[in-house]
Amino acid sequence: MASSDRGQWSSRFGFILAAAGSAIGLGNIWRFPYSAGEGGGGIFVLLYLFFVIAIGIPVQFAELSVGRTTKRNPVGAFKALAPKSLWPIVGGLGVLTGFGILAFYSVIAGWTVGYLYQGISGGLASITTGEQSVDLFTQITTDPLIAIGLTAVFLVLTVLVVRGGVSGGIERIAKVLMPVLFALLVVLAITAMTLPGGMDGVAYLFAPDFSELSLPVVMSALGQALFSLSLGMGAMITYGSYFPDDANLWQSGVLVGICDTVIAILAGLIIFPALFSQGMDPQGGPGLVFVTLPTIFSAMPAGQIVGTAFYFLLAIAALTSTISLLEVVVCYFVDERGWSRTMAAWVLGGVCLVLAVPSALSQGAVPALGANGIFGAWDFLTLNNNIWGNYSLSIGAIMICLFVGWKWGIPKAMEALELGNHPMPATSLWGFLVKFVCPIAVFIVLVFIIVSGQYF
Ligand code: PHE
């Protein structure tokens, strides 16, 4: 497709909201607290913050510069910059990873819809104890029809927006609801921290216990930094490809990174105080956030309304992320294979639903797919979460850095980042991080994990 009819964000603000919409999602509110809980709290958070700055932002700039220059999907972008080479395979891996992530992400996103329904129908209002909350979670996640049905509902919503194209669908939703989500999170964090025992949760989140430091924790913090910023699979190549020529790209990227990180920390400031005040275990796994939150709502005035609003906004935050995941895959089939947008969105959404079924069934519906079933200590959903969300994104991040640093070249990437006359500070530091620090550091972590066999 000619670049002129691809559409673009209506403004820099549109990009920031859409990219923040992609970045902010279940990764911040579901995955961050759950990984932090399993990773020992403060030490995980410290590593995560370090990786966001030292690896996340440099990789993000690398992806955005490639997208802006080529105005293509990840595969097309590598083809354009390195024709007749093997580099487009990296783009292909990104498209595949987008699919892999969407196939488990939409399951969790489906749960948010289930909770939203419970909020509206009053089921949420009757929950006052931790046990009741566990029961509700079990009910939503272990009934195969509910679990698959909710996943399907979510994928259909995603398809409907992606079909509408860039500024028609994605941007309009993100613009209005992201700020509302932020305000609600602040209110919830204050409520949670003032619960009895709440401050113990804050200490757990921020006081690093160095005895908890281990390779799997380093890997999981690295994966989380990439996952949360939507990096390592070309989502930011795709979103950068719609960036207006005169606007400030690097500054917009930094802003997105800051918003994303603030929201993750805010989520932690809700979940851990709530958890500690209930005497629950931080290592609750994928259900952690879903089980913890209803008990805070019951402690609040107008809790049912707040809870319902929360799940509505969480579903929207998840939607702006699933949109970006499907968008990468759709964009590839539209640009490179000549499919119509509508057909690509429906067909790929449908295939994704089929791939999501085992994850949807893994939380109790089919015990063999669960933890201690055929996948050992991991249930199928967690397995996917780790393979696509940690390992595959890490490999993608190494490759994009190698490409920009060594093949395409830092000066050309700089040109794209500064286009529109927006000089960037610390450019040589960025070049150094992209050429050396990011690829080497991520490679070392992966090699150590493989050699040690401590996958988690
Ligand atoms: N960043 C999203 C989130 O935190 C997930 C995502 C990962 C989206 C990779 C796109 C690409 O929820």
CSV table of C-alpha atoms and ligand atoms in Angstrom, one decimal:
chain,number,residue,atom,x,y,z
A,1,MET,CA,0.0,0.0,0.0
A,2,ALA,CA,1.4,3.5,-0.8
A,3,SER,CA,2.4,5.3,2.3
A,4,SER,CA,0.1,8.2,1.6
A,5,ASP,CA,-3.1,6.1,2.1
A,6,ARG,CA,-1.9,4.4,5.2
A,7,GLY,CA,-3.2,7.1,7.5
A,8,GLN,CA,-1.4,8.7,10.3
A,9,TRP,CA,-2.0,10.0,13.8
A,10,SER,CA,-3.9,13.2,13.7
A,11,SER,CA,-1.2,14.9,15.9
A,12,ARG,CA,1.7,14.1,18.2
A,13,PHE,CA,-0.8,14.0,21.0
A,14,GLY,CA,-2.7,11.3,19.2
A,15,PHE,CA,0.5,9.2,18.9
A,16,ILE,CA,1.3,9.7,22.6
A,17,LEU,CA,-2.1,8.5,23.6
A,18,ALA,CA,-2.2,5.6,21.2
A,19,ALA,CA,1.3,4.5,22.1
A,20,ALA,CA,0.6,4.9,25.8
A,21,GLY,CA,-2.6,3.0,25.1
A,22,SER,CA,-0.5,0.2,23.7
A,23,ALA,CA,2.0,0.3,26.5
A,24,ILE,CA,-0.4,0.7,29.3
A,25,GLY,CA,-2.6,-2.4,29.8
A,26,LEU,CA,-2.7,-5.7,31.6
A,27,GLY,CA,1.1,-5.6,31.5
A,28,ASN,CA,1.0,-2.8,34.1
A,29,ILE,CA,-2.0,-3.8,36.2
A,30,TRP,CA,-2.0,-7.5,36.0
A,31,ARG,CA,1.5,-8.7,34.9
A,32,PHE,CA,3.6,-6.2,36.8
A,33,PRO,CA,2.2,-6.9,40.3
A,34,TYR,CA,2.1,-10.6,39.7
A,35,SER,CA,5.7,-10.7,38.5
A,36,ALA,CA,6.8,-8.4,41.3
A,37,GLY,CA,5.1,-10.7,43.8
A,38,GLU,CA,6.8,-13.8,42.4
A,39,GLY,CA,10.1,-11.9,42.1
A,40,GLY,CA,10.5,-10.9,45.7
A,41,GLY,CA,9.0,-7.4,45.6
A,42,GLY,CA,11.5,-4.5,45.9
A,43,ILE,CA,14.4,-6.3,44.2
A,44,PHE,CA,12.2,-7.0,41.1
A,45,VAL,CA,11.0,-3.4,41.0
A,46,LEU,CA,14.5,-2.0,41.2
A,47,LEU,CA,15.7,-4.2,38.4
A,48,TYR,CA,12.6,-3.4,36.4
A,49,LEU,CA,13.2,0.4,36.7
A,50,PHE,CA,16.8,-0.1,35.8
A,51,PHE,CA,15.9,-2.1,32.6
A,52,VAL,CA,13.2,0.5,31.6
A,53,ILE,CA,15.8,3.2,31.5
A,54,ALA,CA,18.9,1.3,30.3
A,55,ILE,CA,17.3,-1.0,27.8
A,56,GLY,CA,13.6,-0.1,27.3
A,57,ILE,CA,14.0,3.5,26.2
A,58,PRO,CA,17.0,2.8,23.9
A,59,VAL,CA,15.1,-0.1,22.2
A,60,GLN,CA,12.0,2.0,22.0
A,61,PHE,CA,13.9,4.8,20.2
A,62,ALA,CA,15.4,2.2,17.8
A,63,GLU,CA,12.0,0.8,16.9
A,64,LEU,CA,10.4,4.2,16.5
A,65,SER,CA,13.2,5.4,14.2
A,66,VAL,CA,12.8,2.4,12.0
A,67,GLY,CA,9.1,2.8,11.8
A,68,ARG,CA,9.2,6.5,11.1
A,69,THR,CA,11.7,6.2,8.3
A,70,THR,CA,10.2,3.3,6.5
A,71,LYS,CA,6.5,3.9,7.2
A,72,ARG,CA,6.0,0.1,7.1
A,73,ASN,CA,5.0,-2.9,9.2
A,74,PRO,CA,7.9,-4.7,10.9
A,75,VAL,CA,8.7,-7.1,8.0
A,76,GLY,CA,8.3,-4.4,5.3
A,77,ALA,CA,10.5,-2.1,7.4
A,78,PHE,CA,13.4,-4.5,7.4
A,79,LYS,CA,12.9,-5.3,3.8
A,80,ALA,CA,13.0,-1.6,2.9
A,81,LEU,CA,16.2,-0.9,4.9
A,82,ALA,CA,18.0,-4.1,4.2
A,83,PRO,CA,16.8,-5.6,1.0
A,84,LYS,CA,17.9,-9.1,0.0
A,85,SER,CA,19.0,-9.9,3.5
A,86,LEU,CA,17.8,-12.1,6.3
A,87,TRP,CA,16.8,-9.1,8.5
A,88,PRO,CA,13.1,-9.3,7.5
A,89,ILE,CA,13.0,-12.6,9.5
A,90,VAL,CA,13.3,-10.4,12.6
A,91,GLY,CA,10.2,-8.6,11.6
A,92,GLY,CA,8.5,-11.9,11.0
A,93,LEU,CA,9.5,-13.1,14.5
A,94,GLY,CA,7.8,-9.8,15.8
A,95,VAL,CA,4.6,-10.6,13.9
A,96,LEU,CA,4.6,-14.1,15.3
A,97,THR,CA,5.3,-12.8,18.8
A,98,GLY,CA,2.4,-10.4,18.5
A,99,PHE,CA,0.2,-13.3,17.7
A,100,GLY,CA,1.6,-15.4,20.6
A,101,ILE,CA,1.1,-12.6,23.1
A,102,LEU,CA,-2.4,-11.9,21.9
A,103,ALA,CA,-3.3,-15.6,22.3
A,104,PHE,CA,-2.9,-15.5,26.0
A,105,TYR,CA,-3.4,-11.7,26.6
A,106,SER,CA,-7.0,-11.9,25.3
A,107,VAL,CA,-7.7,-14.6,27.9
A,108,ILE,CA,-6.8,-12.3,30.8
A,109,ALA,CA,-8.6,-9.4,29.0
A,110,GLY,CA,-11.6,-11.7,28.8
A,111,TRP,CA,-11.5,-12.0,32.6
A,112,THR,CA,-11.8,-8.2,32.9
A,113,VAL,CA,-15.0,-8.4,31.0
A,114,GLY,CA,-16.2,-11.2,33.3
A,115,TYR,CA,-15.5,-9.0,36.3
A,116,LEU,CA,-17.1,-6.0,34.6
A,117,TYR,CA,-20.3,-8.1,34.2
A,118,GLN,CA,-20.1,-9.1,37.9
A,119,GLY,CA,-19.7,-5.4,38.8
A,120,ILE,CA,-22.8,-4.4,36.8
A,121,SER,CA,-24.9,-7.4,37.9
A,122,GLY,CA,-24.0,-6.9,41.6
A,123,GLY,CA,-21.9,-10.1,42.1
A,124,LEU,CA,-18.9,-8.0,43.0
A,125,ALA,CA,-20.7,-6.1,45.7
A,126,SER,CA,-21.3,-9.2,47.7
A,127,ILE,CA,-17.6,-9.9,48.1
A,128,THR,CA,-16.1,-9.0,51.4
A,129,THR,CA,-13.6,-11.7,52.2
A,130,GLY,CA,-10.5,-13.1,50.4
A,131,GLU,CA,-12.2,-16.6,50.2
A,132,GLN,CA,-15.3,-15.2,48.5
A,133,SER,CA,-13.0,-13.4,46.1
A,134,VAL,CA,-11.2,-16.7,45.3
A,135,ASP,CA,-14.5,-18.3,44.6
A,136,LEU,CA,-15.6,-15.7,42.2
A,137,PHE,CA,-12.2,-15.9,40.3
A,138,THR,CA,-12.6,-19.7,40.2
A,139,GLN,CA,-16.1,-19.4,38.8
A,140,ILE,CA,-15.0,-17.1,36.0
A,141,THR,CA,-11.8,-18.9,35.0
A,142,THR,CA,-12.6,-22.5,35.4
A,143,ASP,CA,-15.9,-22.8,33.5
A,144,PRO,CA,-14.7,-23.6,29.9
A,145,LEU,CA,-17.6,-21.9,28.2
A,146,ILE,CA,-17.2,-18.7,30.2
A,147,ALA,CA,-13.4,-18.6,29.8
A,148,ILE,CA,-13.5,-19.2,26.0
A,149,GLY,CA,-16.6,-17.0,25.6
A,150,LEU,CA,-15.0,-14.0,27.3
A,151,THR,CA,-11.9,-14.4,25.3
A,152,ALA,CA,-14.0,-14.5,22.1
A,153,VAL,CA,-15.9,-11.3,23.2
A,154,PHE,CA,-12.6,-9.5,23.7
A,155,LEU,CA,-11.1,-10.6,20.4
A,156,VAL,CA,-14.3,-9.5,18.5
A,157,LEU,CA,-14.0,-6.0,20.2
A,158,THR,CA,-10.3,-5.9,19.1
A,159,VAL,CA,-11.1,-6.9,15.6
A,160,LEU,CA,-13.9,-4.2,15.3
A,161,VAL,CA,-11.5,-1.4,16.3
A,162,VAL,CA,-8.5,-2.6,14.2
A,163,ARG,CA,-10.8,-2.9,11.2
A,164,GLY,CA,-11.5,0.8,11.6
A,165,GLY,CA,-7.9,1.8,10.9
A,166,VAL,CA,-5.5,4.0,12.8
A,167,SER,CA,-7.0,7.3,13.6
A,168,GLY,CA,-10.6,6.1,13.1
A,169,GLY,CA,-10.6,3.6,16.0
A,170,ILE,CA,-7.5,3.3,18.1
A,171,GLU,CA,-6.9,7.0,18.7
A,172,ARG,CA,-10.4,8.0,19.6
A,173,ILE,CA,-10.7,5.5,22.4
A,174,ALA,CA,-7.3,6.1,23.9
A,175,LYS,CA,-7.8,9.9,24.0
A,176,VAL,CA,-10.7,9.9,26.4
A,177,LEU,CA,-10.3,7.0,28.7
A,178,MET,CA,-6.7,6.8,29.5
A,179,PRO,CA,-6.7,9.9,31.7
A,180,VAL,CA,-9.8,8.6,33.5
A,181,LEU,CA,-8.0,5.4,34.3
A,182,PHE,CA,-5.1,7.3,35.7
A,183,ALA,CA,-7.3,9.3,38.1
A,184,LEU,CA,-9.1,6.2,39.3
A,185,LEU,CA,-5.8,4.4,40.0
A,186,VAL,CA,-4.7,7.3,42.1
A,187,VAL,CA,-7.9,7.1,44.2
A,188,LEU,CA,-7.5,3.3,44.6
A,189,ALA,CA,-3.9,3.6,45.6
A,190,ILE,CA,-4.7,6.1,48.3
A,191,THR,CA,-7.5,3.8,49.5
A,192,ALA,CA,-5.3,0.7,49.6
A,193,MET,CA,-2.4,2.4,51.3
A,194,THR,CA,-4.7,3.6,54.1
A,195,LEU,CA,-6.0,0.1,54.8
A,196,PRO,CA,-4.7,-1.4,58.1
A,197,GLY,CA,-1.4,-3.0,57.3
A,198,GLY,CA,-1.3,-1.3,53.9
A,199,MET,CA,2.1,0.3,54.4
A,200,ASP,CA,3.7,-3.1,54.7
A,201,GLY,CA,2.8,-3.6,51.1
A,202,VAL,CA,4.5,-0.4,50.2
A,203,ALA,CA,7.6,-1.5,52.0
A,204,TYR,CA,7.5,-4.9,50.1
A,205,LEU,CA,7.3,-3.0,46.8
A,206,PHE,CA,10.1,-0.6,47.5
A,207,ALA,CA,12.6,-2.1,50.0
A,208,PRO,CA,14.7,-4.5,48.0
A,209,ASP,CA,15.6,-7.8,49.7
A,210,PHE,CA,18.9,-8.7,48.0
A,211,SER,CA,18.7,-12.3,49.1
A,212,GLU,CA,15.8,-12.7,46.6
A,213,LEU,CA,18.1,-11.8,43.7
A,214,SER,CA,18.3,-14.6,41.2
A,215,LEU,CA,18.6,-15.2,37.5
A,216,PRO,CA,14.9,-15.9,36.9
A,217,VAL,CA,14.1,-12.6,38.7
A,218,VAL,CA,16.5,-10.7,36.5
A,219,MET,CA,15.0,-12.4,33.4
A,220,SER,CA,11.5,-11.6,34.5
A,221,ALA,CA,12.2,-8.0,35.3
A,222,LEU,CA,13.9,-7.6,31.9
A,223,GLY,CA,11.0,-9.3,30.1
A,224,GLN,CA,8.5,-7.1,32.1
A,225,ALA,CA,10.3,-3.9,31.1
A,226,LEU,CA,10.1,-4.8,27.4
A,227,PHE,CA,6.6,-6.2,27.6
A,228,SER,CA,5.2,-3.2,29.5
A,229,LEU,CA,6.6,-0.8,27.0
A,230,SER,CA,5.4,-2.9,24.0
A,231,LEU,CA,8.9,-3.5,22.8
A,232,GLY,CA,10.8,-6.3,21.0
A,233,MET,CA,8.1,-7.3,18.5
A,234,GLY,CA,7.7,-4.3,16.3
A,235,ALA,CA,4.6,-2.7,17.8
A,236,MET,CA,6.6,0.6,18.1
A,237,ILE,CA,7.9,0.1,14.5
A,238,THR,CA,4.3,0.0,13.5
A,239,TYR,CA,3.1,2.9,15.6
A,240,GLY,CA,6.2,5.0,14.7
A,241,SER,CA,5.2,4.4,11.0
A,242,TYR,CA,2.1,6.5,11.5
A,243,PHE,CA,4.0,9.4,13.2
A,244,PRO,CA,3.6,12.9,11.7
A,245,ASP,CA,6.8,14.2,10.0
A,246,ASP,CA,7.1,17.5,11.9
A,247,ALA,CA,6.4,16.3,15.5
A,248,ASN,CA,9.0,15.5,18.2
A,249,LEU,CA,9.3,11.7,18.2
A,250,TRP,CA,11.9,11.0,20.9
A,251,GLN,CA,10.2,13.3,23.4
A,252,SER,CA,6.9,11.6,22.7
A,253,GLY,CA,8.6,8.2,23.3
A,254,VAL,CA,10.0,9.3,26.6
A,255,LEU,CA,6.6,10.6,27.7
A,256,VAL,CA,5.1,7.2,26.8
A,257,GLY,CA,7.7,5.5,28.9
A,258,ILE,CA,7.2,7.7,31.9
A,259,CYS,CA,3.4,7.3,31.8
A,260,ASP,CA,3.7,3.5,31.5
A,261,THR,CA,6.1,3.2,34.4
A,262,VAL,CA,4.1,5.5,36.6
A,263,ILE,CA,0.9,3.4,36.0
A,264,ALA,CA,2.8,0.2,36.8
A,265,ILE,CA,4.0,1.6,40.1
A,266,LEU,CA,0.6,2.9,40.9
A,267,ALA,CA,-0.9,-0.6,40.3
A,268,GLY,CA,1.7,-1.9,42.7
A,269,LEU,CA,0.7,0.7,45.2
A,270,ILE,CA,-2.9,-0.7,45.0
A,271,ILE,CA,-2.2,-4.4,44.9
A,272,PHE,CA,0.5,-4.9,47.5
A,273,PRO,CA,-1.1,-2.8,50.3
A,274,ALA,CA,-4.4,-4.5,49.6
A,275,LEU,CA,-2.7,-7.9,49.7
A,276,PHE,CA,-0.8,-7.3,52.9
A,277,SER,CA,-3.8,-5.8,54.7
A,278,GLN,CA,-5.7,-9.1,53.8
A,279,GLY,CA,-2.8,-11.2,54.8
A,280,MET,CA,-2.7,-12.8,51.3
A,281,ASP,CA,0.3,-14.4,49.6
A,282,PRO,CA,2.2,-12.1,47.1
A,283,GLN,CA,3.0,-15.1,45.0
A,284,GLY,CA,-0.5,-15.7,44.0
A,285,GLY,CA,0.3,-16.1,40.3
A,286,PRO,CA,-1.8,-15.0,37.3
A,287,GLY,CA,-4.9,-14.6,39.5
A,288,LEU,CA,-3.3,-12.3,42.0
A,289,VAL,CA,-4.8,-9.0,40.8
A,290,PHE,CA,-8.2,-10.4,40.2
A,291,VAL,CA,-8.4,-12.0,43.6
A,292,THR,CA,-7.0,-9.0,45.5
A,293,LEU,CA,-8.9,-6.1,44.1
A,294,PRO,CA,-12.5,-7.0,44.9
A,295,THR,CA,-11.6,-6.8,48.6
A,296,ILE,CA,-10.5,-3.2,48.3
A,297,PHE,CA,-13.6,-2.2,46.6
A,298,SER,CA,-15.7,-3.6,49.4
A,299,ALA,CA,-13.7,-1.5,51.8
A,300,MET,CA,-14.6,1.7,49.9
A,301,PRO,CA,-17.6,3.9,50.0
A,302,ALA,CA,-19.6,3.3,46.7
A,303,GLY,CA,-17.4,0.3,46.2
A,304,GLN,CA,-19.6,-1.3,43.6
A,305,ILE,CA,-19.5,1.7,41.4
A,306,VAL,CA,-15.8,2.1,41.8
A,307,GLY,CA,-15.2,-1.5,41.1
A,308,THR,CA,-17.4,-1.6,38.1
A,309,ALA,CA,-15.7,1.6,36.7
A,310,PHE,CA,-12.3,0.0,37.4
A,311,TYR,CA,-13.0,-3.1,35.4
A,312,PHE,CA,-14.5,-1.1,32.6
A,313,LEU,CA,-11.3,1.0,32.4
A,314,LEU,CA,-9.1,-2.0,32.8
A,315,ALA,CA,-10.9,-3.6,29.9
A,316,ILE,CA,-10.4,-0.5,27.8
A,317,ALA,CA,-6.7,-0.3,28.7
A,318,ALA,CA,-6.4,-4.0,27.7
A,319,LEU,CA,-8.2,-3.2,24.5
A,320,THR,CA,-5.9,-0.4,23.5
A,321,SER,CA,-3.1,-3.0,24.0
A,322,THR,CA,-4.7,-5.9,22.1
A,323,ILE,CA,-5.4,-3.5,19.3
A,324,SER,CA,-1.7,-2.8,19.0
A,325,LEU,CA,-0.9,-6.5,19.1
A,326,LEU,CA,-3.4,-7.3,16.4
A,327,GLU,CA,-2.5,-4.2,14.4
A,328,VAL,CA,1.1,-5.4,13.9
A,329,VAL,CA,-0.2,-8.7,12.5
A,330,VAL,CA,-2.9,-7.1,10.4
A,331,CYS,CA,-0.6,-4.3,9.2
A,332,TYR,CA,1.8,-7.0,7.9
A,333,PHE,CA,-0.9,-8.9,6.0
A,334,VAL,CA,-2.3,-5.7,4.6
A,335,ASP,CA,1.0,-4.1,3.5
A,336,GLU,CA,2.9,-7.2,2.5
A,337,ARG,CA,0.3,-9.7,1.4
A,338,GLY,CA,-2.3,-7.3,-0.1
A,339,TRP,CA,-5.2,-8.5,2.1
A,340,SER,CA,-8.0,-6.0,2.8
A,341,ARG,CA,-7.9,-4.6,6.3
A,342,THR,CA,-11.3,-6.0,7.1
A,343,MET,CA,-10.5,-9.5,6.0
A,344,ALA,CA,-7.1,-9.5,7.8
A,345,ALA,CA,-8.7,-8.3,11.0
A,346,TRP,CA,-11.4,-11.0,11.1
A,347,VAL,CA,-9.3,-13.9,9.8
A,348,LEU,CA,-6.4,-13.2,12.1
A,349,GLY,CA,-8.6,-12.5,15.1
A,350,GLY,CA,-10.4,-15.9,14.4
A,351,VAL,CA,-7.1,-17.8,14.2
A,352,CYS,CA,-6.0,-16.1,17.4
A,353,LEU,CA,-9.2,-17.3,19.2
A,354,VAL,CA,-8.4,-20.9,18.3
A,355,LEU,CA,-4.8,-20.5,19.6
A,356,ALA,CA,-6.1,-18.9,22.8
A,357,VAL,CA,-8.3,-21.9,23.7
A,358,PRO,CA,-5.6,-23.9,25.6
A,359,SER,CA,-4.6,-20.8,27.6
A,360,ALA,CA,-8.3,-20.1,28.4
A,361,LEU,CA,-8.7,-23.7,29.6
A,362,SER,CA,-5.5,-23.8,31.6
A,363,GLN,CA,-6.7,-22.1,34.8
A,364,GLY,CA,-8.6,-25.1,36.1
A,365,ALA,CA,-11.0,-26.1,33.3
A,366,VAL,CA,-8.6,-28.7,32.0
A,367,PRO,CA,-6.2,-29.8,34.7
A,368,ALA,CA,-3.7,-31.3,32.3
A,369,LEU,CA,-3.1,-27.8,30.9
A,370,GLY,CA,-2.6,-26.3,34.4
A,371,ALA,CA,0.3,-26.1,36.7
A,372,ASN,CA,1.8,-29.6,37.5
A,373,GLY,CA,0.0,-30.9,34.4
A,374,ILE,CA,1.9,-31.7,31.2
A,375,PHE,CA,3.9,-28.5,31.3
A,376,GLY,CA,5.4,-29.1,34.7
A,377,ALA,CA,5.3,-26.2,37.2
A,378,TRP,CA,3.9,-23.8,34.6
A,379,ASP,CA,0.3,-23.8,33.4
A,380,PHE,CA,-0.1,-23.3,29.7
A,381,LEU,CA,-1.0,-19.6,30.1
A,382,THR,CA,2.1,-18.9,32.2
A,383,LEU,CA,4.2,-20.9,29.7
A,384,ASN,CA,3.0,-18.7,26.8
A,385,ASN,CA,3.4,-15.6,28.9
A,386,ASN,CA,7.0,-16.5,29.5
A,387,ILE,CA,7.9,-17.7,26.1
A,388,TRP,CA,6.4,-14.8,24.1
A,389,GLY,CA,6.4,-12.2,26.8
A,390,ASN,CA,9.9,-12.6,28.1
A,391,TYR,CA,12.1,-14.7,25.8
A,392,SER,CA,10.8,-13.8,22.4
A,393,LEU,CA,10.6,-10.1,23.2
A,394,SER,CA,14.2,-10.2,24.6
A,395,ILE,CA,15.5,-11.8,21.4
A,396,GLY,CA,13.6,-9.2,19.4
A,397,ALA,CA,15.1,-6.4,21.4
A,398,ILE,CA,18.6,-7.8,20.8
A,399,MET,CA,18.0,-8.0,17.0
A,400,ILE,CA,16.5,-4.6,16.7
A,401,CYS,CA,19.5,-3.1,18.5
A,402,LEU,CA,22.0,-5.0,16.4
A,403,PHE,CA,20.1,-3.9,13.3
A,404,VAL,CA,20.0,-0.2,14.2
A,405,GLY,CA,23.4,-0.1,15.8
A,406,TRP,CA,25.4,-2.1,13.3
A,407,LYS,CA,23.5,-2.5,10.0
A,408,TRP,CA,21.4,0.5,9.4
A,409,GLY,CA,23.5,2.9,11.5
A,410,ILE,CA,23.0,5.2,14.5
A,411,PRO,CA,23.3,8.4,12.3
A,412,LYS,CA,20.3,7.4,10.1
A,413,ALA,CA,18.3,6.5,13.2
A,414,MET,CA,19.2,9.8,14.8
A,415,GLU,CA,17.9,11.6,11.7
A,416,ALA,CA,14.5,10.0,12.1
A,417,LEU,CA,14.4,10.7,15.8
A,418,GLU,CA,15.3,14.3,15.4
A,419,LEU,CA,13.2,14.9,12.2
A,420,GLY,CA,11.2,18.1,12.3
A,421,ASN,CA,14.2,19.9,13.9
A,422,HIS,CA,14.0,18.4,17.4
A,423,PRO,CA,17.6,17.9,18.6
A,424,MET,CA,18.0,15.0,21.1
A,425,PRO,CA,20.2,15.2,24.1
A,426,ALA,CA,22.7,12.5,25.0
A,427,THR,CA,22.8,11.1,21.5
A,428,SER,CA,26.2,9.4,21.9
A,429,LEU,CA,25.0,7.7,25.1
A,430,TRP,CA,22.0,6.4,23.2
A,431,GLY,CA,24.2,5.1,20.4
A,432,PHE,CA,26.4,3.4,22.9
A,433,LEU,CA,23.5,1.7,24.7
A,434,VAL,CA,22.0,0.5,21.4
A,435,LYS,CA,25.3,-0.8,19.9
A,436,PHE,CA,26.8,-2.4,23.0
A,437,VAL,CA,25.0,-2.3,26.3
A,438,CYS,CA,21.5,-3.5,25.3
A,439,PRO,CA,22.4,-6.4,23.0
A,440,ILE,CA,25.2,-7.6,25.2
A,441,ALA,CA,23.3,-7.4,28.4
A,442,VAL,CA,20.2,-9.0,27.1
A,443,PHE,CA,22.2,-11.7,25.4
A,444,ILE,CA,24.1,-12.5,28.7
A,445,VAL,CA,20.9,-12.8,30.6
A,446,LEU,CA,19.4,-15.2,28.0
A,447,VAL,CA,22.6,-17.3,27.9
A,448,PHE,CA,22.8,-17.5,31.7
A,449,ILE,CA,19.1,-18.6,31.8
A,450,ILE,CA,19.6,-21.2,29.2
A,451,VAL,CA,22.8,-22.6,30.6
A,452,SER,CA,21.5,-22.6,34.2
A,453,GLY,CA,18.2,-24.2,33.2
A,454,GLN,CA,16.4,-21.9,35.7
A,455,TYR,CA,13.7,-20.9,33.4
A,456,PHE,CA,11.6,-19.9,36.3
B,1,PHE,N1,2.5,-3.3,26.7
B,1,PHE,C1,1.2,-4.0,26.8
B,1,PHE,C2,0.8,-4.1,28.2
B,1,PHE,O1,1.5,-3.7,29.1
B,1,PHE,C3,1.3,-5.4,26.2
B,1,PHE,C4,2.0,-5.4,24.8
B,1,PHE,C5,3.2,-6.1,24.7
B,1,PHE,C6,1.4,-4.7,23.8
B,1,PHE,C7,3.8,-6.0,23.5
B,1,PHE,C8,2.0,-4.7,22.5
B,1,PHE,C9,3.2,-5.4,22.4
B,1,PHE,O2,-0.3,-4.5,28.5
